[in-house]
PDB file of C-alpha atoms in Angstrom:
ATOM      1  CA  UNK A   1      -9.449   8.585  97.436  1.00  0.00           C
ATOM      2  CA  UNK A   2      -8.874   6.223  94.479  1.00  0.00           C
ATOM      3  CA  UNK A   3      -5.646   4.421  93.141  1.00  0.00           C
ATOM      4  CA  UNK A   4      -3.685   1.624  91.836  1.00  0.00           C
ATOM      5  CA  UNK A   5      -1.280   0.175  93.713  1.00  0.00           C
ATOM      6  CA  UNK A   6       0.893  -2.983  93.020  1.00  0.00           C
ATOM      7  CA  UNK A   7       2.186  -3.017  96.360  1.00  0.00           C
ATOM      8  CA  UNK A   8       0.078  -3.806  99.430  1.00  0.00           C
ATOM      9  CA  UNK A   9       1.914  -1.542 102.009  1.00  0.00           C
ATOM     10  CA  UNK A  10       1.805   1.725  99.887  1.00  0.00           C
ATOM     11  CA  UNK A  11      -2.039   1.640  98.928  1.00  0.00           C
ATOM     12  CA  UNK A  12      -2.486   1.312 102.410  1.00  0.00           C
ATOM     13  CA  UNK A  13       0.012   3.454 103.593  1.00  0.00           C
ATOM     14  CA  UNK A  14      -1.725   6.184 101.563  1.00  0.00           C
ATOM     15  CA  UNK A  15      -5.101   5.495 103.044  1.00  0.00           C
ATOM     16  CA  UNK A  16      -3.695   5.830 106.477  1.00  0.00           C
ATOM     17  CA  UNK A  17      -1.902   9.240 105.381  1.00  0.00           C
ATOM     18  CA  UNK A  18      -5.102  10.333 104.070  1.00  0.00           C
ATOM     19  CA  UNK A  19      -6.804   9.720 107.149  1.00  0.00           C
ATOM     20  CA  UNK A  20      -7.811  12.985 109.170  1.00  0.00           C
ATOM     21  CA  UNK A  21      -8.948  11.840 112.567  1.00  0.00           C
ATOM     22  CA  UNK A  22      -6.923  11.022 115.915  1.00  0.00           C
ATOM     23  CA  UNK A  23      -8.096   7.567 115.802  1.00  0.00           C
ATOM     24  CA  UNK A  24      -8.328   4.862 112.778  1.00  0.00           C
ATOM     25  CA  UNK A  25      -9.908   1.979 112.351  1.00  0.00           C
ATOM     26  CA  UNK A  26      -8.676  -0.226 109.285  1.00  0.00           C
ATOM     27  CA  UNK A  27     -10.832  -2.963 107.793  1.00  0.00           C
ATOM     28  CA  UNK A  28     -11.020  -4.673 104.071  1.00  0.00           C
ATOM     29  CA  UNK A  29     -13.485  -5.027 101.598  1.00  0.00           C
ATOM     30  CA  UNK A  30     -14.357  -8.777 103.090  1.00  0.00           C
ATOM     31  CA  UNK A  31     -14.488  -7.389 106.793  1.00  0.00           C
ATOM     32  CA  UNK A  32     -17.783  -6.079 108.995  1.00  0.00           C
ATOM     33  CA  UNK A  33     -18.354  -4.455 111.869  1.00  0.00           C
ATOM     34  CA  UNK A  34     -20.901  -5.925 114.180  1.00  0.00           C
ATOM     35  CA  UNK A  35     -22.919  -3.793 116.468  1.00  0.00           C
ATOM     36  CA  UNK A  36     -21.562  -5.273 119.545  1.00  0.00           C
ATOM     37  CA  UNK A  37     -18.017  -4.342 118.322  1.00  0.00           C
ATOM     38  CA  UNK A  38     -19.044  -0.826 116.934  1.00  0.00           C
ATOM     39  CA  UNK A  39     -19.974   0.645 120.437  1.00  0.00           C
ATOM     40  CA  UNK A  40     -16.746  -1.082 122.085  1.00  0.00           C
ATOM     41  CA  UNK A  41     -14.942   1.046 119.122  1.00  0.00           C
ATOM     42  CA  UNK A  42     -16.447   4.127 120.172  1.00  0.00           C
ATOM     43  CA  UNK A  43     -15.976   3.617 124.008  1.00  0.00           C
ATOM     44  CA  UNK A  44     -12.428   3.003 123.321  1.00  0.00           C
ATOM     45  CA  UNK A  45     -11.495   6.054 121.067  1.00  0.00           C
ATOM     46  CA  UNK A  46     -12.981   8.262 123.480  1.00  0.00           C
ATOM     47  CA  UNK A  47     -11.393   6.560 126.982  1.00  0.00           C
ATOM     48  CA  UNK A  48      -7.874   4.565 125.872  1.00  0.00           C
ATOM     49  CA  UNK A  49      -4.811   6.084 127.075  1.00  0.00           C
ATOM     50  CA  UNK A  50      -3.100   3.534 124.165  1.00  0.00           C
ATOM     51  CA  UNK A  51      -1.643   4.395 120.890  1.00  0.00           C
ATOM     52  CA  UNK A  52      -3.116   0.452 119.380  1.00  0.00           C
ATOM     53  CA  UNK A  53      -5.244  -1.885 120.130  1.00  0.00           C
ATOM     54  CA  UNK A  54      -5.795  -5.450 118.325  1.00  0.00           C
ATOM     55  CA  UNK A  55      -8.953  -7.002 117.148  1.00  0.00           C
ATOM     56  CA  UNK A  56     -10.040 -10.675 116.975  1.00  0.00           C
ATOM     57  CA  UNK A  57     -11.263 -12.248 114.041  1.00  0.00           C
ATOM     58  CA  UNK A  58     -14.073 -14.257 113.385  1.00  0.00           C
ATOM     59  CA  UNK A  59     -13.528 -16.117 109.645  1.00  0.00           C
ATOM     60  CA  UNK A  60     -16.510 -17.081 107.272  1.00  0.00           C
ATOM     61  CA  UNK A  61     -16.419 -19.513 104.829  1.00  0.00           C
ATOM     62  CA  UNK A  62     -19.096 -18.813 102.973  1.00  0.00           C
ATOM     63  CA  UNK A  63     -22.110 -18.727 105.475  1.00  0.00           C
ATOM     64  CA  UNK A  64     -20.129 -21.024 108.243  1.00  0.00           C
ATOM     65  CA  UNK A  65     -18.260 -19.659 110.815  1.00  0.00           C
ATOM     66  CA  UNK A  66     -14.855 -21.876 110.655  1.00  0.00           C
ATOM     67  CA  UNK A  67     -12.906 -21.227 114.411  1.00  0.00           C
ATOM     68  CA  UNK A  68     -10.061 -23.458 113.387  1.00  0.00           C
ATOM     69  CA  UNK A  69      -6.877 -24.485 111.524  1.00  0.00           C
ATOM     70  CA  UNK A  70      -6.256 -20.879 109.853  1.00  0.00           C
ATOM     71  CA  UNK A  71      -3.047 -19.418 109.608  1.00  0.00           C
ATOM     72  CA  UNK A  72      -0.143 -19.844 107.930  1.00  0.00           C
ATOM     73  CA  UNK A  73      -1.068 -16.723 105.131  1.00  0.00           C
ATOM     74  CA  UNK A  74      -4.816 -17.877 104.932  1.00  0.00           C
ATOM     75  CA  UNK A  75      -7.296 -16.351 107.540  1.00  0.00           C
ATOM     76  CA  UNK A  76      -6.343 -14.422 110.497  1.00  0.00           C
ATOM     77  CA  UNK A  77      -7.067 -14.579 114.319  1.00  0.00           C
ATOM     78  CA  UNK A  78      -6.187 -11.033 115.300  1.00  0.00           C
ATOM     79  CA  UNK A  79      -4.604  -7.992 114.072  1.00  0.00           C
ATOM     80  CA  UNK A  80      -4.061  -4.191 115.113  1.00  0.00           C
ATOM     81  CA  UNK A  81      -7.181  -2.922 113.324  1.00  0.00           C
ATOM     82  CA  UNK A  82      -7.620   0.020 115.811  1.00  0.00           C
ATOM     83  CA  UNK A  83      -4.990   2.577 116.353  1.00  0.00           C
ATOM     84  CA  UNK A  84      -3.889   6.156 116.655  1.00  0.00           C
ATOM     85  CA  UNK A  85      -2.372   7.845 113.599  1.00  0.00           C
ATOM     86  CA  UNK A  86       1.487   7.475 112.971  1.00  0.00           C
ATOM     87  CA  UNK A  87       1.331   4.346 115.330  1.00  0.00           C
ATOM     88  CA  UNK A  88       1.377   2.126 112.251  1.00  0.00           C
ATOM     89  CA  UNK A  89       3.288   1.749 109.448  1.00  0.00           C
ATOM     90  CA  UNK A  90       2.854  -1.492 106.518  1.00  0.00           C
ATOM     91  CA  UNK A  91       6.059  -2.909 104.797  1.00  0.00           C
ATOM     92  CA  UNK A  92       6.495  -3.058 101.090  1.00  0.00           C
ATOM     93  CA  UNK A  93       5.539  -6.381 100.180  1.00  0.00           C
ATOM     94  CA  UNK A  94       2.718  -7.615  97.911  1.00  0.00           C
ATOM     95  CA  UNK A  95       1.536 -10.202 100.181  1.00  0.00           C
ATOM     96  CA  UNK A  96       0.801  -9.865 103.693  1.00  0.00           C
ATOM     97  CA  UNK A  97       3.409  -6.852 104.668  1.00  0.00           C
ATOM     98  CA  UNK A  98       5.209  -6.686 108.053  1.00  0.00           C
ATOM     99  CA  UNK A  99       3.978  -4.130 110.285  1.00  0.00           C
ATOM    100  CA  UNK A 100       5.635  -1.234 112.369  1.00  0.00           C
ATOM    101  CA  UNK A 101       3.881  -0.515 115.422  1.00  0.00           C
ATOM    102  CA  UNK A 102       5.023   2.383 117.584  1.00  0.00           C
ATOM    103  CA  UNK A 103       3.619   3.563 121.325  1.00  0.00           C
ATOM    104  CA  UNK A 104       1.691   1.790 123.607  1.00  0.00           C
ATOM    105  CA  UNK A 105      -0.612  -1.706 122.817  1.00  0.00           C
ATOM    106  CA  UNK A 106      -4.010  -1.572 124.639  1.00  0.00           C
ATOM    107  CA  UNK A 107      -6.124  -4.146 125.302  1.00  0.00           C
ATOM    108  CA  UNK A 108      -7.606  -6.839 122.932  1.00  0.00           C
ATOM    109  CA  UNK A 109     -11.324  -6.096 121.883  1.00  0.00           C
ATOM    110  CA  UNK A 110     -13.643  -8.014 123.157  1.00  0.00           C
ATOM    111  CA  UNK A 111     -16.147  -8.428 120.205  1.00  0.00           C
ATOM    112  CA  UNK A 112     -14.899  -9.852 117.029  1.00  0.00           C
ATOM    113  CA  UNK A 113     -14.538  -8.616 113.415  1.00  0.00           C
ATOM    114  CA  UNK A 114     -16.434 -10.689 111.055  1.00  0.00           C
ATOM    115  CA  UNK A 115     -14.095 -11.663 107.777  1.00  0.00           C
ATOM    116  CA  UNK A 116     -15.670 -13.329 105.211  1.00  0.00           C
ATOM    117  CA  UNK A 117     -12.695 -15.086 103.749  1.00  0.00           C
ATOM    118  CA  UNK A 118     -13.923 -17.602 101.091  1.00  0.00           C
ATOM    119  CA  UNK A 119     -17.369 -17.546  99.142  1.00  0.00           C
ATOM    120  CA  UNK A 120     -16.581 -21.536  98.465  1.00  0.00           C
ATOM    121  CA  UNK A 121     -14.173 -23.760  98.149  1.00  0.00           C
ATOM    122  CA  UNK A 122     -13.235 -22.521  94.574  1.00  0.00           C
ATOM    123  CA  UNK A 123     -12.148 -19.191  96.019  1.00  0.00           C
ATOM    124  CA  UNK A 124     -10.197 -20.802  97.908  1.00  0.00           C
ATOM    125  CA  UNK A 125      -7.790 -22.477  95.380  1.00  0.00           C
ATOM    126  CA  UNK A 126      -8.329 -18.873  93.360  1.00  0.00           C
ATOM    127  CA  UNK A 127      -6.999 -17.222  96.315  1.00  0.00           C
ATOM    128  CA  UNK A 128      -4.115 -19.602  96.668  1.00  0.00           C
ATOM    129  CA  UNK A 129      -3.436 -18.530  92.939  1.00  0.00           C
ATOM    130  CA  UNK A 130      -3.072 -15.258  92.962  1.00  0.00           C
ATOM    131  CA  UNK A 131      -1.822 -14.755  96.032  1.00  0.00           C
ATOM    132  CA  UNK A 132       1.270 -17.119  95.203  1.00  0.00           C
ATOM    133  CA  UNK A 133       1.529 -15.307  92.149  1.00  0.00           C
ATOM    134  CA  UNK A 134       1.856 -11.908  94.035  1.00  0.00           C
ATOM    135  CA  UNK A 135       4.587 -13.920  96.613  1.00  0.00           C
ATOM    136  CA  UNK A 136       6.663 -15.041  93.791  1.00  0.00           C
ATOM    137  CA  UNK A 137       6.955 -11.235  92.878  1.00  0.00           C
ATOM    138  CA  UNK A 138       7.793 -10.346  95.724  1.00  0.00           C
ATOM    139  CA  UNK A 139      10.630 -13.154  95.965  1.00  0.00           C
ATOM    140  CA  UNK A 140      11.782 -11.843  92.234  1.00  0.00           C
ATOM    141  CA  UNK A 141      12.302  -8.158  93.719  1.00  0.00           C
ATOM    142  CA  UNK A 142      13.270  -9.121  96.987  1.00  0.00           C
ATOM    143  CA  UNK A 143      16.257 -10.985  95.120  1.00  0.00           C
ATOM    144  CA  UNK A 144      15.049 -13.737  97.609  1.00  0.00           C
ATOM    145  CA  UNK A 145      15.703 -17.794  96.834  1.00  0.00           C
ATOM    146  CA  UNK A 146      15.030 -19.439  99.613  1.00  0.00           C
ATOM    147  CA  UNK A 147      15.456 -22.827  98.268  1.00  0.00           C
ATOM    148  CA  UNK A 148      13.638 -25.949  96.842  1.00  0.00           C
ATOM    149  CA  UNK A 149      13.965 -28.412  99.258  1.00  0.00           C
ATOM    150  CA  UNK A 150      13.306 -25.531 101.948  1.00  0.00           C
ATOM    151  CA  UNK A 151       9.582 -25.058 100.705  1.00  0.00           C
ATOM    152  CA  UNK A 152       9.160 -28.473  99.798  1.00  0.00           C
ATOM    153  CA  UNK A 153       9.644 -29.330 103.819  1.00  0.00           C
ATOM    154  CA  UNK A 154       7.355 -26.304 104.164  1.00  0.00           C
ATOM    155  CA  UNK A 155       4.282 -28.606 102.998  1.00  0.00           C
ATOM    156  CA  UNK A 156       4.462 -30.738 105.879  1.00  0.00           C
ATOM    157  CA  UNK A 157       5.391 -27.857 108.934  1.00  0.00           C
ATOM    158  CA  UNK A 158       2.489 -25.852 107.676  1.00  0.00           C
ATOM    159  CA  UNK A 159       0.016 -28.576 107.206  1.00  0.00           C
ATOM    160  CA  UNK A 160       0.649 -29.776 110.963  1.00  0.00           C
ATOM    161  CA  UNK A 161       0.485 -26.663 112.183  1.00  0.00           C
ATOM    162  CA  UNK A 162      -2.617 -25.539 110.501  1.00  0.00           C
ATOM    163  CA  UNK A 163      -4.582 -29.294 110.973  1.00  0.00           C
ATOM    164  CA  UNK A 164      -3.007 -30.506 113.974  1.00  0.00           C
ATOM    165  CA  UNK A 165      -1.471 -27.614 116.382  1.00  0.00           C
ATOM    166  CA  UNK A 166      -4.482 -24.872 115.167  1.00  0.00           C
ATOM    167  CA  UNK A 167      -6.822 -28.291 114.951  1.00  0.00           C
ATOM    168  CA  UNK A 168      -8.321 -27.593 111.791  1.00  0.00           C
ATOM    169  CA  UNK A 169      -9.108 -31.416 112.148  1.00  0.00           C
ATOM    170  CA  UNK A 170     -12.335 -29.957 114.235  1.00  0.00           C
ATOM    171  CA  UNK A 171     -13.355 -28.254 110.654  1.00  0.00           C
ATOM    172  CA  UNK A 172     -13.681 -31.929 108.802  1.00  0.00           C
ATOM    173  CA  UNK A 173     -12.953 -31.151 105.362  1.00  0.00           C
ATOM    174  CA  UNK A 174     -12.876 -28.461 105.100  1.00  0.00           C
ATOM    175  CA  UNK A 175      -9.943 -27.863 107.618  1.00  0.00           C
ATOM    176  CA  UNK A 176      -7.982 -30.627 105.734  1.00  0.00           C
ATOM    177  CA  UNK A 177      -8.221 -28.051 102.622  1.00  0.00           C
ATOM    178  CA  UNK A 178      -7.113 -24.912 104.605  1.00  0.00           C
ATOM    179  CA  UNK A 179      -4.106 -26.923 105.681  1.00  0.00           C
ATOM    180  CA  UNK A 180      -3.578 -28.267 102.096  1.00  0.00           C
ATOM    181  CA  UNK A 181      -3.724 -24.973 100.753  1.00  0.00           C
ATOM    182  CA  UNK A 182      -1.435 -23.324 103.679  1.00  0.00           C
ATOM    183  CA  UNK A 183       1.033 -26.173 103.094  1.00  0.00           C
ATOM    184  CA  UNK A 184       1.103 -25.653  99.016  1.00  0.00           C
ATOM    185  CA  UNK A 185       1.550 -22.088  99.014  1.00  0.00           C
ATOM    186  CA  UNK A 186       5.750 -21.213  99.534  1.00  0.00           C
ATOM    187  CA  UNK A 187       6.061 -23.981  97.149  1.00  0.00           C
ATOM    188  CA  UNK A 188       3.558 -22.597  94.405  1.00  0.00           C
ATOM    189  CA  UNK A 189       5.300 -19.162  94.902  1.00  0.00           C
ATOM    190  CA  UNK A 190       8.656 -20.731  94.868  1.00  0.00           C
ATOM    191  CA  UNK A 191       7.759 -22.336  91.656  1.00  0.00           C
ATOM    192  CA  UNK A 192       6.530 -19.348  89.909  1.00  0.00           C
ATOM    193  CA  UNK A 193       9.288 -17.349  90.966  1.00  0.00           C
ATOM    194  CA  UNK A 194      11.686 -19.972  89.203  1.00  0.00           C
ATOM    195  CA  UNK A 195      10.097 -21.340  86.512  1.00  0.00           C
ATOM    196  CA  UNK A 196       8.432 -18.003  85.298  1.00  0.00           C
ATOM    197  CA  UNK A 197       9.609 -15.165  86.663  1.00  0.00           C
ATOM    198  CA  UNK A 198      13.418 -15.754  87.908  1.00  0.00           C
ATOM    199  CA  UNK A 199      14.529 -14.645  83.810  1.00  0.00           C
ATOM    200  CA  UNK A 200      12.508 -11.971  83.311  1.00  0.00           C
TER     201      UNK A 200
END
């Protein structure tokens, strides 16, 4: 099925109506299934008495496997990727909907999704970009101002929890950028929303 959708939680709403089978498993574009986890899949659909089950994450950037200091929008450690139909149901927001899960929560996987987040350190600020641009939307329809000095203290929370608390200090670098970029983007959105988008 094919489709444009401006809003996260209805494309994939409509996938998961679409869906036929008892049992779905729900991945993106940058996601892969290794073999390890694709015969845990299959032994669960046919044996769990459990409406969902979450998945952990393993996060690329680029070739290199980064284990730390993701979060705060950027990266993910686990989600409910496996689950029976009508158990799950995404929000209506551009960016990184809530989630309405219903029956039973199985057991965590034990093999991890691979998620190839970031080719480079480019697509990481290009990410940061556009998805602050889709935030600031959803603040303008949302009728949402949460404040300036709000995201501006929002900088340092999320930086210490992504480089500090998640120790994305481990990562070097590279872990000082994911926490950069975690930290900058409710501002960037807020800013958008504002300056841009708040007289439209």
């Amino acid at each position: 099925f094919q489709g444009s959708w401006d809003v996260e939680g209805e494309r994939r709403n409509f996938g998961i109506e679409k869906c036929s089978g008892d049992w779905i498993l729900e991945i993106d574009a940058d996601e892969r299934i290794p073999k390890k986890l694709q015969k845990e899949i299959l032994s669960i659909t046919q044996n769990s008495r459990s409406d969902w089950h979450p998945i952990n994450v393993e996060n690329y950037f680029g070739e290199r496997v980064v284990r730390y200091g993701w979060g705060c929008y950027i990266g993910k450690s686990s989600y409910a990727g496996l689950f029976k139909k009508n158990s799950k149901i995404w929000g209506l927001q551009r960016v990184h909907p809530k989630i309405l899960l219903t029956g039973k929560k199985g057991e965590i996987l034990k093999n991890k999704i691979s998620h190839f987040y970031c080719k480079s350190i480019f697509d990481l600020f290009e990410k940061l970009d556009s998805y602050s641009t889709a935030r600031a939307l959803d603040l303008k329809n949302n009728k949402i101002d949460e404040g300036l000095f709000k995201n501006i203290r929002r900088i340092f929370s999320r930086f210490w929890k992504c480089f500090i608390i998640r120790k994305g200090y481990k990562e070097k670098e590279l872990g000082l950028a994911i926490a950069i970029v975690a930290g900058l983007y409710p501002l960037l959105s807020y800013l958008k929303f504002k300056i841009e988008l708040s007289n439209d």
